[in-house]
Amino acid sequence: MTKTIVAVILAGILTNNMVLSKFLGICPFLGVSKKIKTAFAMSVAVILVMVVATAATWPIYTYVLLPLKLDYLQTFSFILIIAALVQLIEILLKKFLPPIYNALGIYLPLITTNCAVLGITILNFTNNYNFVYSLANALGAGLGYMLAMLIFAGIRTKLEKANIPEFLLGLPITLIAASIVSLSFLGFAGIV
Amino acid sequence: MSNDKKTNKNLPCENKEQKTSKATNYKKVLFNGILNENPVLRLVLGTCPTLAITTSAMNGIGMGLAATFVLICSGFMVSLLRKIIPDKVRIPAYITIIAGFVTLAQMIVKAYLPAIDAALGIYLPLIVVNCIILARAEMFAAKNPPLLSAVDGLSMGLGFTLTLTVMGAVRELLGAGTIFGVSVLNGALPPMLIMILPPGGFFVFGILVTVSNKIAAKKGKPVKNKAGCDGNCEGCALKEAENND
């Protein structure tokens, strides 16, 4: 455990980018990235849920599932915890912070079935992170998600005005653009 | 999720599914998932594992079969319980059923195929959030009898497996010069490592979608896929999110 917290966060943003190198959360990456504003709101919601979900799943796995030797229930319990948490966050925001709810509310239900959130909670244990490192990992991954979304939303705004060959219209050109963005992120390999 | 529950009648696939169910045509359902409604290339569902684990043809088969197992079992189960599950809590109920079968698949693969388990890693538990499975539960199993739903699961699973294997083979061939670990090119074309790295995944997927669109266009079928789930996945409110913006 020699990595510093900063290194874990930086790794999440650049070298182990959730979308571009781990392929998690591709659905919203392709679906909600048409406008920069939408992409930003979605990413903020993802960061929020990721950190809260990590804070909830880490103690439950370490102090409940492991001592009871129920670790095979990891997937099962995590998806239910995330689904319940998302509902809870939605209710709390609606009650106490209506402006934020109005901005993020619609993106919250989407996040339950976002593999990035479930992925990060499982990855925390694959990497043997302790509680603080897990939180840092979730924050880093969330920020990395935001970076990828914003860059990609910018590119897609340009793509809409570009003259694209007919056979590449729609999904194919989006994927090829994603390929080039992903290629540029390979340049960060080995930094952290 | 219950907040933005759309009435099923608005879904584009509704009418077609109902016709299929009336005809109870097992054969039609069986081949449906392989070409006409190929989950990856035509419905654009389950893109995450498609991109992530297709670094070799073998991984594609492993992932595809694990997902097929979950699709068949969860389709059967959801269909059996379709009249008991209340409409309001159906999505959580489906997710619970799916998570149960994914855990089962995980344990089987861990016990008998440790090499595949190591290669698939985190993507094996992530079958739980694979759009294909929830979408088929919602679009098909919830409206059709158990056996037909199991056949639909098999068909979708085979379509998924086939696509993953083809994509894995293409990436393995270009990236390492082998298919299923057997050397094919013998150095005739130097291996392009980039094809196995993440950018290659996006690129090959883009090309495969183009090819499948071309084939569909030749057969006179409209190009369905757009970036993102395009309202096919009931679990996603992506479309609504965009309209509201």
Coordinates of C-alpha atoms in Angstrom, one line a residue:
Chain A
M1 CA 0.0 0.0 0.0
T2 CA 2.6 2.5 -1.1
K3 CA 0.4 4.4 -3.4
T4 CA -0.6 7.8 -2.1
I5 CA -4.2 9.0 -2.2
V6 CA -3.3 11.5 -4.9
A7 CA -1.8 8.8 -7.1
V8 CA -5.0 6.7 -6.7
I9 CA -7.2 9.7 -7.8
L10 CA -4.9 10.6 -10.7
A11 CA -4.8 7.0 -11.9
G12 CA -8.6 6.9 -11.9
I13 CA -8.8 10.1 -14.0
L14 CA -6.0 9.5 -16.5
T15 CA -4.5 6.0 -16.7
N16 CA -7.4 3.8 -15.6
N17 CA -10.1 6.0 -17.1
M18 CA -13.4 4.3 -16.4
V19 CA -14.9 4.8 -19.9
L20 CA -11.9 4.9 -22.1
S21 CA -9.8 2.1 -20.7
K22 CA -12.1 0.0 -18.6
F23 CA -15.2 0.3 -20.8
L24 CA -17.6 0.9 -17.9
G25 CA -20.6 3.1 -18.3
I26 CA -20.5 3.1 -22.1
C27 CA -24.3 3.4 -22.5
P28 CA -24.6 6.9 -21.0
F29 CA -21.2 7.7 -22.5
L30 CA -22.7 7.2 -26.0
G31 CA -26.3 8.3 -25.1
V32 CA -26.0 11.4 -22.9
S33 CA -23.0 13.0 -24.5
K34 CA -24.7 15.0 -27.2
K35 CA -24.6 18.2 -25.3
I36 CA -22.0 19.5 -22.9
K37 CA -24.6 20.6 -20.3
T38 CA -26.3 17.3 -20.2
A39 CA -23.0 15.4 -20.0
F40 CA -21.9 17.6 -17.1
A41 CA -25.1 17.0 -15.1
M42 CA -24.9 13.3 -15.7
S43 CA -21.3 13.1 -14.6
V44 CA -22.0 15.0 -11.4
A45 CA -24.7 12.6 -10.6
V46 CA -22.3 9.7 -11.3
I47 CA -19.6 11.1 -9.0
L48 CA -22.1 11.6 -6.2
V49 CA -23.6 8.0 -6.5
M50 CA -20.1 6.4 -6.9
V51 CA -18.7 8.0 -3.7
V52 CA -21.8 7.3 -1.6
A53 CA -22.1 3.7 -3.0
T54 CA -18.5 3.1 -2.1
A55 CA -19.0 4.5 1.4
A56 CA -22.0 2.1 1.9
T57 CA -20.7 -1.1 0.3
W58 CA -17.2 -1.1 1.7
P59 CA -18.2 -1.4 5.4
I60 CA -21.1 -3.8 4.6
Y61 CA -18.7 -6.2 2.7
T62 CA -15.9 -5.9 5.2
Y63 CA -17.9 -6.1 8.4
V64 CA -20.9 -8.1 7.5
L65 CA -20.4 -10.3 4.4
L66 CA -16.8 -11.4 5.0
P67 CA -17.1 -12.4 8.7
L68 CA -20.3 -14.4 7.9
K69 CA -18.5 -16.0 4.9
L70 CA -21.2 -14.7 2.6
D71 CA -18.7 -13.1 0.1
Y72 CA -20.3 -14.9 -2.8
L73 CA -23.3 -12.6 -2.3
Q74 CA -21.2 -9.6 -3.3
T75 CA -22.8 -9.0 -6.7
F76 CA -26.3 -9.6 -5.3
S77 CA -26.0 -7.4 -2.3
F78 CA -24.1 -4.6 -4.1
I79 CA -26.7 -4.1 -6.8
L80 CA -29.5 -4.0 -4.2
I81 CA -27.6 -1.5 -2.1
I82 CA -26.9 0.7 -5.1
A83 CA -30.5 0.6 -6.2
A84 CA -31.8 1.4 -2.7
L85 CA -29.2 4.2 -2.3
V86 CA -30.1 5.8 -5.6
Q87 CA -33.7 5.9 -4.5
L88 CA -32.7 7.4 -1.1
I89 CA -30.5 10.1 -2.6
E90 CA -33.4 11.0 -5.0
I91 CA -35.9 11.3 -2.1
L92 CA -33.4 13.3 0.0
L93 CA -32.5 15.7 -2.8
K94 CA -36.1 16.2 -3.6
K95 CA -36.9 17.1 0.0
F96 CA -33.9 19.2 1.0
L97 CA -32.2 20.4 -2.1
P98 CA -34.8 21.0 -4.8
P99 CA -32.6 23.0 -7.1
I100 CA -30.0 20.2 -7.3
Y101 CA -32.8 17.7 -7.7
N102 CA -34.2 19.6 -10.6
A103 CA -30.8 19.6 -12.3
L104 CA -29.8 16.0 -11.5
G105 CA -33.0 14.2 -10.7
I106 CA -33.7 12.7 -14.1
Y107 CA -30.2 11.2 -14.3
L108 CA -30.3 9.4 -11.0
P109 CA -32.6 6.5 -11.9
L110 CA -30.3 5.8 -14.9
I111 CA -27.4 5.3 -12.7
T112 CA -28.8 2.2 -11.0
T113 CA -28.1 0.2 -14.1
N114 CA -24.9 2.0 -14.9
C115 CA -22.1 -0.6 -14.8
A116 CA -19.5 2.0 -13.8
V117 CA -21.0 2.3 -10.2
L118 CA -21.3 -1.4 -9.6
G119 CA -17.9 -1.8 -11.3
I120 CA -16.1 0.6 -9.0
T121 CA -17.5 -0.9 -5.8
I122 CA -16.3 -4.4 -6.9
L123 CA -13.0 -3.1 -8.1
N124 CA -12.3 -1.6 -4.7
F125 CA -12.1 -5.1 -3.3
T126 CA -10.3 -6.6 -6.3
N127 CA -7.5 -4.0 -5.7
N128 CA -7.6 -4.6 -1.9
Y129 CA -8.1 -0.9 -1.1
N130 CA -8.9 0.2 2.4
F131 CA -11.8 2.5 3.2
V132 CA -9.9 5.8 2.5
Y133 CA -8.3 4.5 -0.7
S134 CA -11.7 3.1 -1.9
L135 CA -13.2 6.6 -1.5
A136 CA -10.3 8.1 -3.3
N137 CA -10.7 5.5 -6.1
A138 CA -14.4 6.3 -6.4
L139 CA -13.7 10.0 -6.6
G140 CA -11.0 9.6 -9.1
A141 CA -13.0 7.3 -11.3
G142 CA -16.0 9.7 -11.1
L143 CA -13.8 12.6 -12.1
G144 CA -12.3 10.5 -14.9
Y145 CA -15.8 9.8 -16.1
M146 CA -16.6 13.4 -16.1
L147 CA -13.4 14.3 -18.1
A148 CA -14.2 11.7 -20.7
M149 CA -17.8 12.8 -21.0
L150 CA -17.0 16.4 -21.4
I151 CA -14.3 15.8 -24.0
F152 CA -16.6 13.5 -25.9
A153 CA -19.5 15.9 -25.7
G154 CA -17.3 18.6 -27.2
I155 CA -16.3 16.4 -30.0
R156 CA -19.8 15.3 -30.8
T157 CA -21.0 18.9 -31.0
K158 CA -18.4 19.3 -33.8
L159 CA -19.4 16.0 -35.4
E160 CA -22.9 17.2 -35.9
K161 CA -21.7 19.9 -38.2
A162 CA -19.2 17.7 -40.0
N163 CA -19.8 16.1 -43.4
I164 CA -19.8 12.3 -42.6
P165 CA -19.9 9.5 -45.1
E166 CA -23.3 8.0 -45.2
F167 CA -22.3 4.5 -44.2
L168 CA -20.7 5.8 -41.0
L169 CA -23.6 8.0 -39.9
G170 CA -24.9 7.6 -36.4
L171 CA -23.4 5.0 -34.1
P172 CA -20.3 4.0 -36.2
I173 CA -18.8 7.5 -36.4
T174 CA -19.5 8.0 -32.7
L175 CA -17.6 4.8 -31.9
I176 CA -14.7 5.7 -34.2
A177 CA -14.5 9.1 -32.5
A178 CA -14.5 7.4 -29.1
S179 CA -11.6 5.2 -30.4
I180 CA -9.5 8.3 -31.2
V181 CA -10.3 9.9 -27.8
S182 CA -9.3 6.6 -26.2
L183 CA -6.1 6.5 -28.2
S184 CA -5.1 9.9 -26.9
F185 CA -5.7 8.6 -23.3
L186 CA -3.2 5.8 -24.0
G187 CA -0.6 8.5 -23.9
F188 CA -1.0 8.8 -20.2
A189 CA 0.0 5.2 -19.6
G190 CA 2.8 4.8 -17.2
I191 CA 2.5 8.3 -15.7
V192 CA 1.0 7.1 -12.4
Chain B
M1 CA -37.0 4.2 -11.5
S2 CA -40.7 3.9 -10.8
N3 CA -41.0 7.6 -11.4
D4 CA -40.3 7.6 -15.0
K5 CA -42.1 4.4 -15.7
K6 CA -43.4 4.6 -19.2
T7 CA -46.5 2.8 -20.3
N8 CA -45.3 -0.1 -22.3
K9 CA -47.6 0.8 -25.2
N10 CA -45.2 3.6 -26.1
L11 CA -42.3 1.3 -26.7
P12 CA -41.5 0.8 -30.4
C13 CA -41.1 -2.9 -30.0
E14 CA -44.4 -3.6 -28.4
N15 CA -46.5 -4.4 -31.5
K16 CA -43.9 -6.7 -33.0
E17 CA -43.5 -8.7 -29.8
Q18 CA -47.2 -9.2 -29.5
K19 CA -47.5 -10.6 -32.9
T20 CA -44.7 -13.0 -32.2
S21 CA -46.4 -14.1 -29.1
K22 CA -49.6 -14.7 -30.9
A23 CA -48.0 -16.8 -33.6
T24 CA -46.1 -18.6 -30.8
N25 CA -43.5 -19.3 -33.4
Y26 CA -40.6 -20.9 -31.6
K27 CA -38.4 -21.1 -34.7
K28 CA -39.0 -17.4 -35.5
V29 CA -38.1 -16.4 -32.0
L30 CA -35.0 -18.6 -32.1
F31 CA -33.5 -17.0 -35.1
N32 CA -34.7 -13.5 -34.2
G33 CA -31.8 -12.7 -31.9
I34 CA -29.1 -13.9 -34.2
L35 CA -29.8 -11.6 -37.1
N36 CA -32.9 -9.4 -37.1
E37 CA -32.6 -8.3 -33.5
N38 CA -29.0 -9.0 -32.8
P39 CA -28.7 -7.5 -29.3
V40 CA -25.3 -6.0 -29.8
L41 CA -25.3 -4.9 -33.4
R42 CA -29.0 -4.1 -34.0
L43 CA -30.4 -3.2 -30.6
V44 CA -27.0 -1.8 -29.3
L45 CA -27.4 -3.3 -25.9
G46 CA -24.6 -4.6 -23.7
T47 CA -21.9 -2.6 -25.2
C48 CA -19.7 -2.6 -22.1
P49 CA -18.7 -6.3 -22.1
T50 CA -18.7 -6.3 -25.9
L51 CA -15.9 -3.7 -25.9
A52 CA -14.1 -4.9 -22.8
I53 CA -13.5 -8.6 -23.1
T54 CA -13.3 -9.2 -26.8
T55 CA -9.5 -9.2 -26.8
S56 CA -9.6 -12.8 -27.9
A57 CA -12.1 -15.1 -29.5
M58 CA -12.1 -17.5 -26.5
N59 CA -13.0 -14.7 -24.1
G60 CA -15.9 -13.8 -26.4
I61 CA -17.2 -17.3 -26.2
G62 CA -16.8 -17.5 -22.4
M63 CA -18.6 -14.2 -21.8
G64 CA -21.3 -15.0 -24.4
L65 CA -22.1 -18.4 -22.8
A66 CA -22.2 -17.0 -19.3
A67 CA -24.6 -14.3 -20.4
T68 CA -26.7 -16.9 -22.4
F69 CA -27.1 -19.0 -19.3
V70 CA -28.3 -15.9 -17.3
L71 CA -30.6 -14.9 -20.2
I72 CA -32.3 -18.3 -20.5
C73 CA -32.7 -18.7 -16.7
S74 CA -33.9 -15.2 -16.0
G75 CA -36.2 -15.2 -19.0
F76 CA -37.8 -18.4 -17.8
M77 CA -38.1 -17.2 -14.2
V78 CA -39.4 -13.7 -15.0
S79 CA -42.0 -15.3 -17.3
L80 CA -43.1 -17.7 -14.6
L81 CA -43.6 -14.9 -12.1
R82 CA -45.0 -12.4 -14.6
K83 CA -48.5 -12.5 -13.2
I84 CA -47.4 -12.4 -9.5
I85 CA -44.9 -9.5 -9.6
P86 CA -46.7 -6.2 -9.1
D87 CA -46.2 -3.7 -11.9
K88 CA -44.7 -1.0 -9.7
V89 CA -41.8 -3.0 -8.3
R90 CA -41.1 -5.1 -11.4
I91 CA -37.7 -3.6 -12.2
P92 CA -36.2 -4.3 -8.7
A93 CA -37.8 -7.7 -8.8
Y94 CA -36.2 -8.5 -12.3
I95 CA -32.8 -7.2 -11.1
T96 CA -33.0 -9.5 -8.0
I97 CA -33.8 -12.5 -10.2
I98 CA -31.0 -11.6 -12.6
A99 CA -28.5 -11.0 -9.8
G100 CA -29.3 -14.5 -8.4
F101 CA -28.6 -16.2 -11.7
V102 CA -25.4 -14.1 -12.2
T103 CA -24.1 -15.2 -8.8
L104 CA -24.8 -18.8 -9.8
A105 CA -23.0 -18.4 -13.2
Q106 CA -20.1 -16.7 -11.4
M107 CA -19.7 -19.7 -9.0
I108 CA -19.9 -22.2 -11.8
V109 CA -17.3 -20.5 -13.9
K110 CA -15.0 -20.0 -10.9
A111 CA -15.3 -23.7 -10.0
Y112 CA -14.9 -25.3 -13.4
L113 CA -13.3 -22.7 -15.7
P114 CA -10.7 -20.7 -13.6
A115 CA -8.9 -19.5 -16.7
I116 CA -12.0 -17.9 -18.1
D117 CA -12.8 -16.5 -14.7
A118 CA -9.4 -14.8 -14.6
A119 CA -9.8 -13.4 -18.2
L120 CA -13.3 -12.0 -17.6
G121 CA -12.5 -10.7 -14.2
I122 CA -14.9 -7.9 -13.1
Y123 CA -17.0 -8.2 -16.2
L124 CA -18.5 -11.5 -15.1
P125 CA -20.4 -10.0 -12.1
L126 CA -21.2 -7.0 -14.3
I127 CA -23.6 -9.2 -16.3
V128 CA -26.1 -8.1 -13.7
V129 CA -26.2 -4.6 -15.2
N130 CA -26.0 -5.8 -18.8
C131 CA -28.8 -4.0 -20.6
I132 CA -29.7 -7.0 -22.8
I133 CA -30.9 -9.1 -19.9
L134 CA -33.1 -6.5 -18.2
A135 CA -34.4 -5.3 -21.6
R136 CA -35.4 -8.9 -22.6
A137 CA -37.0 -9.5 -19.3
E138 CA -39.0 -6.3 -19.7
M139 CA -39.7 -6.5 -23.5
F140 CA -40.2 -10.2 -23.9
A141 CA -40.4 -12.4 -20.8
A142 CA -42.9 -10.2 -19.0
K143 CA -45.4 -10.8 -21.8
N144 CA -44.8 -14.3 -23.0
P145 CA -45.0 -17.9 -21.7
P146 CA -42.0 -19.4 -19.9
L147 CA -40.8 -21.8 -22.6
L148 CA -41.0 -19.2 -25.3
S149 CA -39.1 -16.7 -23.1
A150 CA -36.4 -19.3 -22.5
V151 CA -36.1 -19.7 -26.3
D152 CA -35.9 -16.0 -26.7
G153 CA -33.1 -16.0 -24.0
L154 CA -31.3 -18.7 -25.9
S155 CA -31.7 -16.8 -29.2
M156 CA -30.5 -13.4 -27.8
G157 CA -27.7 -15.2 -26.0
L158 CA -26.5 -16.9 -29.2
G159 CA -26.6 -13.6 -31.0
F160 CA -24.6 -12.1 -28.3
T161 CA -22.1 -15.0 -28.2
L162 CA -21.7 -14.9 -32.0
T163 CA -21.1 -11.2 -32.1
L164 CA -18.6 -11.3 -29.2
T165 CA -16.7 -14.3 -30.8
V166 CA -16.5 -12.6 -34.2
M167 CA -15.3 -9.4 -32.7
G168 CA -12.9 -11.2 -30.5
A169 CA -11.6 -13.2 -33.5
V170 CA -11.1 -10.0 -35.5
R171 CA -9.2 -8.2 -32.7
E172 CA -7.1 -11.3 -31.9
L173 CA -6.2 -11.8 -35.5
L174 CA -5.2 -8.2 -36.2
G175 CA -3.7 -7.7 -32.7
A176 CA -1.8 -10.9 -32.1
G177 CA -2.0 -12.8 -35.4
T178 CA -3.8 -15.7 -33.8
I179 CA -7.4 -17.1 -33.6
F180 CA -8.3 -19.1 -30.6
G181 CA -4.6 -19.1 -29.7
V182 CA -3.6 -20.8 -33.0
S183 CA -1.2 -18.8 -35.1
V184 CA -2.8 -18.0 -38.4
L185 CA -0.9 -15.2 -40.0
N186 CA 2.6 -16.6 -39.3
G187 CA 4.1 -13.1 -39.5
A188 CA 2.6 -12.3 -42.9
L189 CA 1.1 -9.2 -41.3
P190 CA 2.9 -7.8 -38.3
P191 CA 0.5 -7.9 -35.2
M192 CA -1.0 -4.5 -34.4
L193 CA -1.1 -4.3 -30.6
I194 CA -3.5 -1.3 -30.8
M195 CA -6.3 -3.7 -31.9
I196 CA -6.2 -5.4 -28.5
L197 CA -5.9 -2.1 -26.6
P198 CA -9.1 -0.1 -25.8
P199 CA -9.0 2.1 -29.0
G200 CA -9.1 -1.0 -31.1
G201 CA -12.2 -2.1 -29.3
F202 CA -14.1 1.0 -30.2
F203 CA -12.8 0.9 -33.7
V204 CA -13.6 -2.7 -34.5
F205 CA -17.1 -2.3 -32.9
G206 CA -17.7 0.8 -35.1
I207 CA -16.8 -1.2 -38.3
L208 CA -18.9 -4.2 -37.3
V209 CA -21.9 -2.0 -36.8
T210 CA -21.3 -0.4 -40.2
V211 CA -21.1 -3.9 -41.8
S212 CA -24.3 -5.1 -40.1
N213 CA -26.1 -1.9 -41.1
K214 CA -25.0 -2.5 -44.7
I215 CA -26.4 -6.1 -44.6
A216 CA -29.6 -4.9 -43.0
A217 CA -30.0 -2.2 -45.6
K218 CA -29.5 -4.7 -48.4
K219 CA -32.3 -6.9 -46.9
G220 CA -34.5 -3.8 -46.9
K221 CA -34.6 -3.3 -43.2
P222 CA -34.4 0.2 -41.7
V223 CA -31.2 1.1 -39.9
K224 CA -32.4 1.1 -36.3
N225 CA -29.4 1.7 -34.2
K226 CA -28.4 5.2 -32.9
A227 CA -25.8 6.0 -30.4
G228 CA -27.0 5.0 -27.0
C229 CA -29.8 2.7 -26.1
D230 CA -32.4 4.5 -28.1
G231 CA -35.3 3.8 -25.9
N232 CA -35.0 0.0 -26.3
C233 CA -33.8 -0.5 -22.8
E234 CA -36.7 0.2 -20.4
G235 CA -34.1 0.5 -17.6
C236 CA -32.7 3.5 -19.2
A237 CA -34.4 6.9 -19.4
L238 CA -31.8 8.2 -21.7
K239 CA -34.2 9.3 -24.3
E240 CA -36.3 11.2 -21.8
A241 CA -33.1 12.8 -20.5
E242 CA -32.3 14.1 -23.9
N243 CA -35.8 15.3 -24.7
N244 CA -35.9 17.2 -21.4
D245 CA -32.7 19.0 -22.1

